[in-house]
Each structure stands twice: as structure tokens, then as C-alpha cells.
């Protein structure tokens, strides 16, 4: 640890201890500095001390108990058993860190985790308590994530230490320069990936794949043009859990990257779930996956999760803060504060500037900002109706189909739209705006929904309040989760009116194809899209009017099908901002950027929104970069 920082910490601690020694050890824990103390009164005050040190040294700190003051294991177990009598929980005691990880199983998502009560336990036992929720439905992914991260205790600690050593290294190069290069997501939706470079550090914003790419070389970001990049990279920041933003991440680890990855808490298990599903799918189709499950395991070990609003040093000259992006649960706008505020870059990732059923709208206010990099998915297409009208449209489509004796099939992405549509349908039933019909949910969205239940604090205050009153809205009786092949066979056999939500959202695989095969030949049925269909995917082809399609059947052979069912789409439920919302966001965002850069859109979407931007943010330089374009943000 560099000595100036060390001195500053010790000076502060000495002032607390009236000259007596307070710390028994200082250590790195990823982007945090851990201070171990054998003074119970100092440990009891740990939250205040951490806050003061953040202000003083601008680094995150955690105060941990020295082994000499910790209550014995048996006492911890006994006190927890008393305190959480009546709850189902698991307890993991980490002797290395002095940490008790308590996982409470609960049906009601919002069993409040009472922070004052937890602090009281900490003071009584002199252990750090970490309290998690276990989803009421078993989630194999969550189990796996836990095993990946905690299964190899000392290994994890070594990883954290090595990350810390890199973050808190002495700066080698001084001087101001910020350059960004677009390795993917320029003039396209897919493989989002932006390299931010200063003289001191290199950070990647997102590392996605392009789901619609026909050639493998078009599927991944252009890492090939910077062969030395993987070695030189200091950190990777992932804005949210969609494959077009994190799908290429295991590849970095496959080719030797061993540095930190930052994302919000819900993003981690959702991301692991998507990778495992992808590997599973590749296996079924007999294709060679570009990475292995072991790469995914290593990736999980190197991931540090951050909450919204927590300022974190990720390199010697860059601080990262996440803000709500309103797109899916845990989706983040990344704010990079470079070189003590000399330069500030805000990257929206995918964002929704509107309150939805589950999430609050994207944040518009930032402490400082010179450059704003914005997604532009719907830059060219105004949604002709409001969200309320979209809800009404959904009810109409369902009623009409059901009255004609048909079934409604909605392909939904597992993360985001699936849960949003479930909540919209529930509201329509509750408000008696739609006659009740069975809703079946099938595929990866079940596990994804289970993971959502672990993170109610990432949902909008309105939904949190509602769940506090009525309980877990995702487990409502309106929904039947299809959890076995037999159950799926029954749903497929049934001709009863129903709404079927199934993954994948762009019909590139998953159970949606089984339902589609069954339903596509009958014109009474309806195929209803509510999410963006990437160019090149089956969903996009059908949406554009293709009626003779080829689908892989259970034996892995392509089978020709004729689409006779109705095909409709409703745009208002998208997790992306509509064109109007993109414009409203530019008007509202504060402070106003000097540079405005548009990515994550097809060429016409980007050129359309870029031309409006000239009027909406007068004086700003507007950019619409192609992949491999590079911009020096600081002039020269
Ligand atoms: Zn997304
Ligand atoms: Zn995206």
C-alpha cells in the first residue's frame, strides 16, 4: 500500500485511539481497504469510521474485528438461532474476514432486513454481519454463484488482495488525457463495448455479444485490433445483465484477464444465469462454445458488486459510481470521475426514462459530466401511444384472441420484460380490466424471476410499498410456472384459452419454440412481441413478415413451418427509452454535456436522434461513432 495513504489512515486512527494503537492489520479487499481492530469500541463505531475515512482519503474502508475480540463460533450460532427463531436460514462463518453471512429464506420478498437490529448483533458479537435473502423458489444459479464465490475461501481473498494492489498502486504517469474507442455497439445494437483510456489506466465499459450476428467475427467486440489489451486492462464495468452487454466477458478470462469486474448486486447472479444458459444451449445444438463453465466460475470470483451511489476507486485515477438506469433490475448508468474530477464520462448503458411497473426512471442528475454516451435503440421510432395506451392495447389483443378461442404466445427476454409483463397482467386482472385467463410462464424467466425476488431494494419505491402490503406479487395465483417437461406437455396439449410467456425473447432458442411450433399453424392464435427484436433473429424475421420459417426440432433437425397465427407487436413495454424519452432525457440531464455520443442503435436510429440532439443540446459536439472509431475527449 502506498505510504502516503497508509500514513493518512494511521494518523486518523491515532486520533481515535488517543495515541494508542487501534489497528492490528491493514489489508486490501478489492476496491476497499480493510482495517482490523482489537478494540471493541472502535469496531462498534465502524460505520461512522468508514464514512469519515471515505471523506478524508476518498477511498472505501471496512472496519473488521481482530480475531481476539470475536465471540466464539458457538455463541454466534446460539445468538443467531434465538434472534431468527421461526425463520429458515443458513449460516456461513468466515474466520478469515470475521464475517457472518446469514441467508434468510422467505416467501415474502420484503421481509425487511432491520439494519439497526443487525448492527446490534454486530456490536454484541464483534463479527461483521452480511444478511442476504434466499428466493422462495430454488434457484440453481444462486447456489452456483455462492459456490463459485465462497467455495474457495482463501483463493477469493487472494483475488481481492491482488485487485486491491492494482487499484491502490502509485500512479506512474501523470497528465490529463482521456481517449475512448468503440470496440462494439457503434451504429449497431449488440456487442456493446467501449474502451476508456487515460495515460494511467484502461477500463472497458461493457463487453457484449451480438445475438443476431451470422459470422462469429461479427459476434464479439473487436478485441482483435488491440492484442495487448487483455493484459493491459485495469477493470471492466458491466452496466446490466443482458448478453449484448456482458456476453463476451468470459472470453476475456479465457484469454487471461485476471482483473476486477464491477456490476450491481442483481447483475451478478443474473449474468451467471445467462452464461450457464448459453453454454447449455450451445451444448444442445452441438456447437462449440467460445468459452467454458470454468471461465464463468473465474469471472464470478473476480466480480465486485456495488450498490447505486457508492463511489469506488477502480484504478489509481478513475472512480466509478453507478446510478439507476430504469432498464432492468440492477441496470446502471456508469459515471467515471477521472483524475480528481478533471474529466467526467457518463455512459447510460441501456436506459428507460419513464417509471415502469417495477423500476423508477433513469437518473438524470450527476455531480459532474463533460461527455455523455447514450444508447439510441429507438432513436428513429416514436412510440405512437403512451404506456397506459400500451397496457390497454395488450388487454385488447388478449381479449380478442381468447374470445376467438385462441392462445396468446408472448416471447419474452428472461430478464426484464418477463417480469414487467407479469406485473402488467397482474394489474389488469386486479383492476378487472381484463377477464382472468390462465397465464403460463416457461423457461429461464422462472429462475430469473426467483433472482429478482432477492433484490427488492432495487425495485421502485412504489412497488416495494405495494409488496409490503400485499406480499410477493411475483408469486401471485394468476401465474402458473411451468417447471417440468410433463407440465409443458400438458400446456402444449391444452386448447384452453391462455397466455403463454416463454423465453427466449427473440425466438433464438428456449421453450418459446416448442409453443410456437404447436401454435403457429392456427390463425386464431396470436404471437405478440413486446421487446426489441435484433436484426438477424427469428423474431425479427417473423415481425418483418416472413411466414415460411425453419425451426430446429427436438432431434436437432431443421423443420419447415408456415406461420398462420396472427403476429402483433406492442412497443410501449420496452425497457429502452422511446424516441420521445431519449429527447426528454437530453433536455433534463444535468449538468449539460460538452460531448454527446450515440451508440447502441441501428444507423438510421442513431442518425435520426443525433440530428435532433443538435437542437436539444445546443453547443454540444455530437458524435455517432462507428466501431473502431476513437475519440480524444481532451482535445489535442
Ligand atoms: Zn439491455
Ligand atoms: Zn442492450
XYZ file of C-alpha atoms in Angstrom, residues 96-578:
483
model
C -10.636 -15.180 7.559
C -12.680 -11.977 7.305
C -14.502 -12.114 10.644
C -17.761 -12.222 8.761
C -21.068 -13.985 9.373
C -23.083 -14.496 6.199
C -26.711 -15.099 7.073
C -29.102 -16.126 4.308
C -32.772 -15.949 5.215
C -35.323 -17.876 3.201
C -38.559 -16.035 2.793
C -41.706 -16.185 0.705
C -42.408 -12.524 1.185
C -39.801 -10.662 -0.765
C -39.851 -7.697 1.519
C -39.157 -9.134 4.933
C -37.365 -6.020 5.993
C -33.782 -6.561 6.955
C -33.650 -4.330 10.002
C -30.292 -2.605 9.863
C -30.408 -1.352 13.450
C -31.038 -4.895 14.640
C -28.143 -6.236 12.574
C -25.811 -3.524 13.938
C -26.874 -4.527 17.437
C -25.891 -8.153 16.714
C -22.550 -6.969 15.348
C -21.791 -4.978 18.487
C -22.822 -7.819 20.730
C -20.742 -10.493 18.994
C -17.952 -8.455 17.369
C -18.444 -10.017 13.961
C -19.406 -8.321 10.682
C -22.875 -9.478 9.596
C -23.918 -9.804 5.974
C -27.608 -10.635 5.588
C -28.984 -11.962 2.289
C -32.356 -13.178 1.111
C -32.913 -16.607 -0.379
C -35.615 -16.670 -3.066
C -38.698 -18.713 -2.182
C -38.216 -20.792 -5.326
C -34.980 -22.714 -5.523
C -32.516 -21.117 -7.838
C -29.729 -23.354 -9.028
C -27.883 -20.314 -10.348
C -27.844 -18.573 -6.985
C -26.482 -21.763 -5.445
C -23.785 -21.896 -8.079
C -22.836 -18.250 -7.686
C -22.412 -18.797 -3.961
C -20.267 -21.842 -4.538
C -18.163 -20.037 -7.146
C -17.533 -17.078 -4.867
C -17.341 -18.589 -1.404
C -16.484 -22.177 -2.211
C -12.777 -21.477 -2.307
C -12.243 -19.143 0.685
C -8.532 -18.337 0.655
C -8.495 -18.159 -3.147
C -11.131 -15.438 -3.039
C -9.075 -13.492 -0.523
C -6.013 -13.672 -2.731
C -8.055 -12.395 -5.637
C -9.304 -9.447 -3.591
C -5.806 -8.632 -2.401
C -4.320 -8.695 -5.907
C -7.125 -6.454 -7.176
C -6.515 -4.015 -4.310
C -2.808 -3.870 -5.024
C -3.506 -2.816 -8.584
C -6.102 -0.214 -7.675
C -4.057 1.402 -4.938
C -0.738 1.293 -6.783
C 1.227 4.530 -7.050
C 0.426 6.479 -10.151
C 3.162 6.067 -12.667
C 2.076 8.541 -15.296
C 0.728 11.999 -14.661
C -1.050 14.187 -17.147
C -4.505 14.600 -18.471
C -5.809 12.710 -21.414
C -8.993 10.758 -21.955
C -9.477 8.708 -25.080
C -12.403 6.423 -25.871
C -12.525 3.741 -28.535
C -15.611 1.876 -29.659
C -14.926 -1.843 -29.886
C -18.597 -2.705 -30.386
C -22.073 -1.158 -30.300
C -21.122 1.602 -32.755
C -24.010 2.032 -35.236
C -25.445 -1.292 -34.104
C -27.471 -2.953 -31.349
C -25.257 -5.688 -29.961
C -21.721 -6.346 -28.646
C -21.605 -3.108 -26.638
C -18.009 -2.403 -25.662
C -16.208 0.898 -25.069
C -12.574 1.297 -24.087
C -11.764 4.305 -21.893
C -8.065 5.149 -21.663
C -6.131 7.669 -19.659
C -2.348 7.846 -19.501
C -2.555 5.768 -16.324
C -5.342 3.284 -16.900
C -7.534 1.319 -19.261
C -11.145 0.486 -18.440
C -13.734 -1.375 -20.504
C -17.373 -0.334 -20.352
C -19.424 -3.463 -21.174
C -18.248 -6.490 -23.166
C -21.260 -7.843 -25.033
C -22.058 -10.135 -27.919
C -24.243 -9.630 -30.947
C -27.073 -12.186 -30.854
C -28.039 -11.659 -34.490
C -24.535 -11.976 -35.985
C -24.254 -14.536 -38.760
C -20.438 -14.690 -38.616
C -18.552 -15.416 -35.418
C -16.215 -12.468 -36.157
C -19.213 -10.124 -36.022
C -20.453 -11.599 -32.748
C -17.711 -10.315 -30.434
C -16.219 -6.871 -29.754
C -13.132 -6.005 -31.788
C -10.575 -7.102 -29.199
C -8.516 -8.370 -32.159
C -7.354 -4.858 -33.062
C -5.699 -4.418 -29.657
C -3.967 -7.747 -28.997
C -2.177 -6.336 -25.929
C -5.420 -5.031 -24.448
C -6.354 -8.022 -22.290
C -3.025 -7.822 -20.475
C -3.142 -4.072 -20.002
C -6.748 -3.769 -18.906
C -7.281 -2.438 -15.341
C -11.008 -3.008 -14.913
C -14.232 -3.976 -16.659
C -17.534 -2.284 -15.832
C -20.773 -4.087 -16.742
C -23.891 -1.906 -16.845
C -26.533 -4.649 -16.732
C -27.328 -8.283 -17.256
C -28.103 -8.638 -20.934
C -25.881 -10.683 -23.237
C -25.349 -7.736 -25.584
C -23.532 -6.074 -22.639
C -21.714 -8.926 -20.890
C -21.765 -11.898 -23.278
C -18.065 -11.577 -24.194
C -16.851 -11.233 -20.615
C -15.898 -14.923 -20.067
C -13.774 -14.676 -23.218
C -11.588 -12.061 -21.529
C -10.972 -14.533 -18.710
C -10.409 -17.359 -21.142
C -7.622 -15.311 -22.714
C -6.012 -14.483 -19.401
C -7.625 -11.379 -17.950
C -7.360 -11.542 -14.144
C -8.573 -8.136 -13.051
C -11.706 -6.777 -11.421
C -15.189 -6.649 -12.930
C -17.740 -4.246 -11.433
C -21.504 -4.511 -11.568
C -24.531 -4.057 -9.290
C -25.689 -6.838 -6.941
C -28.571 -8.239 -9.044
C -26.438 -8.187 -12.189
C -24.066 -10.878 -10.907
C -26.456 -13.838 -10.439
C -28.492 -12.843 -13.490
C -25.344 -12.673 -15.604
C -24.122 -16.075 -14.410
C -27.560 -17.490 -15.175
C -27.427 -16.142 -18.733
C -23.960 -17.569 -19.326
C -24.876 -21.010 -17.995
C -27.997 -20.979 -20.143
C -25.959 -20.003 -23.194
C -23.481 -22.847 -22.604
C -26.361 -25.247 -22.113
C -27.958 -24.127 -25.378
C -24.696 -24.437 -27.308
C -24.298 -27.946 -25.916
C -27.804 -28.913 -27.054
C -27.220 -27.581 -30.542
C -23.950 -29.470 -30.696
C -21.981 -26.263 -31.223
C -18.604 -25.496 -29.782
C -18.980 -22.790 -27.147
C -16.405 -19.995 -27.275
C -15.757 -20.330 -23.526
C -16.225 -22.896 -20.764
C -18.063 -23.017 -17.461
C -14.724 -22.696 -15.736
C -14.202 -19.294 -17.392
C -17.571 -18.286 -15.934
C -16.510 -19.517 -12.491
C -13.295 -17.481 -12.592
C -15.255 -14.442 -13.776
C -17.563 -14.726 -10.747
C -14.539 -14.774 -8.451
C -13.189 -11.538 -9.897
C -16.501 -9.710 -9.723
C -17.155 -6.999 -7.162
C -20.729 -5.835 -6.723
C -21.543 -2.212 -5.975
C -24.756 -0.520 -4.932
C -26.087 2.592 -6.618
C -24.448 5.798 -5.464
C -21.335 4.245 -3.893
C -18.192 5.982 -5.162
C -15.430 3.399 -5.741
C -11.823 3.736 -6.853
C -11.302 1.308 -9.700
C -7.861 2.476 -10.884
C -5.364 4.988 -9.464
C -7.067 7.794 -11.425
C -10.665 6.636 -12.029
C -13.636 6.471 -9.664
C -16.823 4.678 -10.632
C -20.366 5.362 -9.424
C -23.486 3.514 -10.566
C -26.914 5.169 -10.883
C -30.306 3.618 -11.620
C -30.892 3.258 -15.378
C -34.536 2.063 -15.130
C -33.968 -0.581 -17.861
C -33.977 -3.888 -15.944
C -33.355 -4.752 -12.309
C -29.873 -3.599 -11.283
C -29.280 -1.787 -14.587
C -26.825 1.031 -14.131
C -25.650 4.257 -15.645
C -21.888 4.352 -15.102
C -20.253 7.617 -14.026
C -16.472 7.781 -14.383
C -14.768 10.506 -12.394
C -11.315 10.796 -13.882
C -8.183 12.324 -12.421
C -9.711 14.085 -9.389
C -12.616 15.362 -11.440
C -10.523 16.740 -14.292
C -12.820 14.805 -16.608
C -16.171 13.019 -16.188
C -17.766 10.491 -18.518
C -21.320 9.222 -18.124
C -22.322 6.071 -20.014
C -26.042 5.306 -19.875
C -25.877 1.653 -20.931
C -29.490 0.775 -21.805
C -31.904 3.080 -20.036
C -35.587 3.834 -19.621
C -36.602 7.381 -18.879
C -40.056 6.560 -17.523
C -41.380 4.858 -14.409
C -42.334 1.244 -15.186
C -44.220 -1.374 -13.148
C -41.004 -2.485 -11.483
C -38.472 0.347 -11.675
C -38.058 4.050 -11.209
C -36.959 6.186 -14.177
C -33.284 6.639 -15.127
C -31.337 9.148 -13.059
C -30.700 12.487 -14.769
C -28.615 14.376 -12.224
C -24.866 13.816 -11.915
C -22.245 15.621 -9.893
C -20.182 16.464 -12.985
C -20.200 15.486 -16.633
C -18.283 16.501 -19.727
C -19.188 13.585 -22.002
C -22.444 11.648 -22.202
C -22.533 8.344 -24.088
C -26.145 7.412 -24.754
C -27.998 4.400 -26.112
C -30.245 5.127 -29.114
C -32.167 1.881 -29.755
C -35.452 3.663 -30.517
C -33.863 6.868 -31.802
C -35.854 6.842 -35.036
C -39.198 5.417 -33.986
C -41.528 7.455 -31.822
C -43.941 5.226 -29.901
C -47.329 6.425 -31.117
C -49.020 5.797 -27.766
C -48.452 6.277 -24.040
C -47.644 3.461 -21.674
C -51.235 3.440 -20.420
C -52.397 3.008 -24.007
C -49.906 0.186 -24.452
C -51.467 -1.535 -21.431
C -54.913 -1.097 -22.952
C -53.654 -2.459 -26.271
C -52.281 -5.531 -24.520
C -55.640 -6.157 -22.831
C -57.422 -5.794 -26.183
C -55.142 -8.208 -28.012
C -55.534 -10.816 -25.290
C -59.331 -10.430 -25.002
C -59.854 -10.643 -28.736
C -57.694 -13.745 -29.125
C -59.210 -15.504 -26.157
C -62.757 -14.723 -27.288
C -61.952 -16.277 -30.672
C -60.787 -19.419 -28.909
C -57.095 -18.787 -29.471
C -53.987 -18.744 -27.337
C -51.534 -15.886 -26.946
C -47.818 -16.611 -27.128
C -45.502 -13.865 -25.916
C -41.767 -14.381 -26.448
C -40.138 -12.513 -23.549
C -36.498 -11.991 -22.604
C -35.837 -13.774 -19.298
C -34.529 -10.679 -17.582
C -36.665 -7.567 -17.549
C -39.616 -7.766 -19.924
C -40.831 -11.092 -18.499
C -41.257 -9.656 -15.003
C -42.612 -6.355 -16.288
C -45.282 -8.103 -18.374
C -46.197 -10.350 -15.423
C -46.761 -7.264 -13.287
C -48.793 -5.539 -16.000
C -51.033 -8.613 -16.446
C -51.488 -8.893 -12.698
C -52.581 -5.248 -12.528
C -55.038 -5.734 -15.418
C -56.644 -8.652 -13.552
C -56.652 -6.841 -10.218
C -58.303 -3.793 -11.739
C -60.766 -6.027 -13.613
C -59.694 -4.543 -16.924
C -59.078 -7.980 -18.346
C -61.068 -11.157 -17.773
C -58.923 -13.684 -15.954
C -57.214 -16.249 -18.164
C -54.511 -18.716 -17.129
C -51.011 -17.303 -17.516
C -48.241 -19.847 -18.038
C -44.627 -18.845 -17.608
C -41.970 -21.125 -19.048
C -38.215 -21.147 -19.443
C -35.341 -19.231 -17.998
C -37.679 -16.474 -16.864
C -38.657 -18.631 -13.855
C -35.166 -18.670 -12.451
C -34.688 -15.049 -13.393
C -37.861 -14.127 -11.503
C -36.571 -16.030 -8.454
C -33.399 -13.940 -8.556
C -35.459 -10.739 -8.826
C -37.097 -11.612 -5.503
C -33.745 -11.351 -3.731
C -33.340 -7.680 -4.547
C -36.489 -5.727 -3.721
C -34.378 -2.691 -2.803
C -33.605 -2.290 -6.488
C -37.304 -2.005 -7.348
C -39.238 1.256 -7.391
C -40.395 2.642 -4.041
C -43.968 2.276 -5.289
C -43.601 -1.477 -5.914
C -41.730 -2.013 -2.643
C -44.584 -0.352 -0.801
C -47.144 -2.476 -2.627
C -45.271 -5.674 -1.768
C -45.080 -4.638 1.857
C -48.881 -4.514 1.790
C -49.910 -7.435 -0.433
C -46.871 -9.714 -0.310
C -44.859 -11.203 -3.118
C -46.547 -10.089 -6.339
C -44.451 -12.473 -8.447
C -45.931 -15.479 -6.664
C -49.485 -14.378 -7.368
C -52.065 -17.108 -8.108
C -52.548 -15.640 -11.563
C -49.330 -17.276 -12.715
C -48.584 -20.939 -13.301
C -44.907 -21.672 -13.539
C -44.129 -24.492 -15.953
C -41.413 -26.407 -14.155
C -41.245 -29.851 -15.730
C -41.388 -31.387 -19.225
C -44.645 -33.179 -18.270
C -46.226 -29.909 -17.263
C -45.075 -28.338 -20.527
C -46.570 -31.244 -22.452
C -49.906 -30.636 -20.695
C -49.873 -26.935 -21.543
C -48.981 -27.778 -25.145
C -51.836 -30.299 -25.380
C -54.432 -27.988 -23.912
C -56.569 -25.978 -26.309
C -57.959 -23.826 -23.497
C -57.533 -20.064 -23.853
C -54.323 -18.967 -22.191
C -51.467 -16.522 -22.278
C -48.059 -18.156 -22.502
C -44.934 -16.205 -21.600
C -41.822 -18.055 -22.732
C -38.155 -17.445 -23.380
C -36.133 -16.677 -25.413
C -37.356 -13.213 -26.248
C -36.073 -13.146 -29.833
C -37.049 -16.779 -30.532
C -33.439 -17.857 -30.877
C -33.994 -20.930 -28.688
C -35.716 -22.000 -25.477
C -39.245 -23.321 -24.863
C -40.871 -20.484 -26.829
C -40.025 -22.525 -29.929
C -41.940 -25.596 -28.676
C -45.031 -23.463 -28.141
C -44.534 -21.670 -31.424
C -44.327 -24.945 -33.347
C -47.601 -26.018 -31.763
C -49.458 -22.720 -32.188
C -48.149 -21.208 -35.427
C -50.425 -23.088 -37.821
C -53.737 -21.826 -36.385
C -54.866 -18.335 -37.328
C -56.886 -17.971 -34.130
C -53.646 -17.811 -32.110
C -51.581 -14.698 -31.589
C -47.820 -14.219 -31.465
C -47.317 -10.995 -29.514
C -43.948 -9.245 -29.278
C -43.267 -6.731 -26.521
C -39.482 -6.395 -26.737
C -36.851 -5.271 -29.219
C -36.035 -7.829 -31.920
C -32.422 -7.636 -33.062
C -31.710 -7.727 -36.813
C -30.972 -11.288 -37.910
C -33.007 -13.087 -35.223
C -36.020 -15.308 -35.971
C -38.251 -12.892 -34.030
C -37.205 -10.012 -36.277
C -37.759 -12.092 -39.424
C -41.307 -13.035 -38.441
C -42.037 -9.477 -37.369
C -40.908 -8.251 -40.793
C -43.372 -10.590 -42.468
C -41.541 -13.839 -43.089
C -44.147 -16.621 -42.975
C -42.140 -19.644 -44.103
C -39.593 -20.364 -41.385
C -37.160 -23.099 -40.361
C -37.058 -24.174 -36.733
C -34.849 -26.688 -35.025
C -36.898 -29.519 -33.566
C -36.150 -31.718 -30.547
C -33.984 -34.035 -32.657
C -31.787 -31.107 -33.678
C -33.071 -31.091 -37.280
C -34.454 -28.031 -39.060
C -38.148 -28.289 -39.720
C -40.040 -26.008 -42.155
C -43.127 -24.310 -40.746
C -45.775 -21.992 -42.150
C -46.856 -19.161 -39.853
C -50.617 -18.735 -39.947
C -51.074 -17.337 -36.452
C -51.571 -13.568 -36.038
C -48.435 -11.538 -35.394
C -48.510 -8.253 -33.471
C -46.145 -6.086 -31.502
C -46.597 -3.509 -28.764
C -43.736 -1.089 -28.310
C -44.726 0.690 -25.113
C -43.365 -2.008 -22.756
C -39.801 -1.803 -23.901
C -37.117 -1.299 -21.278
C -35.498 1.143 -23.692
C -36.398 4.789 -23.886
C -38.676 5.685 -26.775
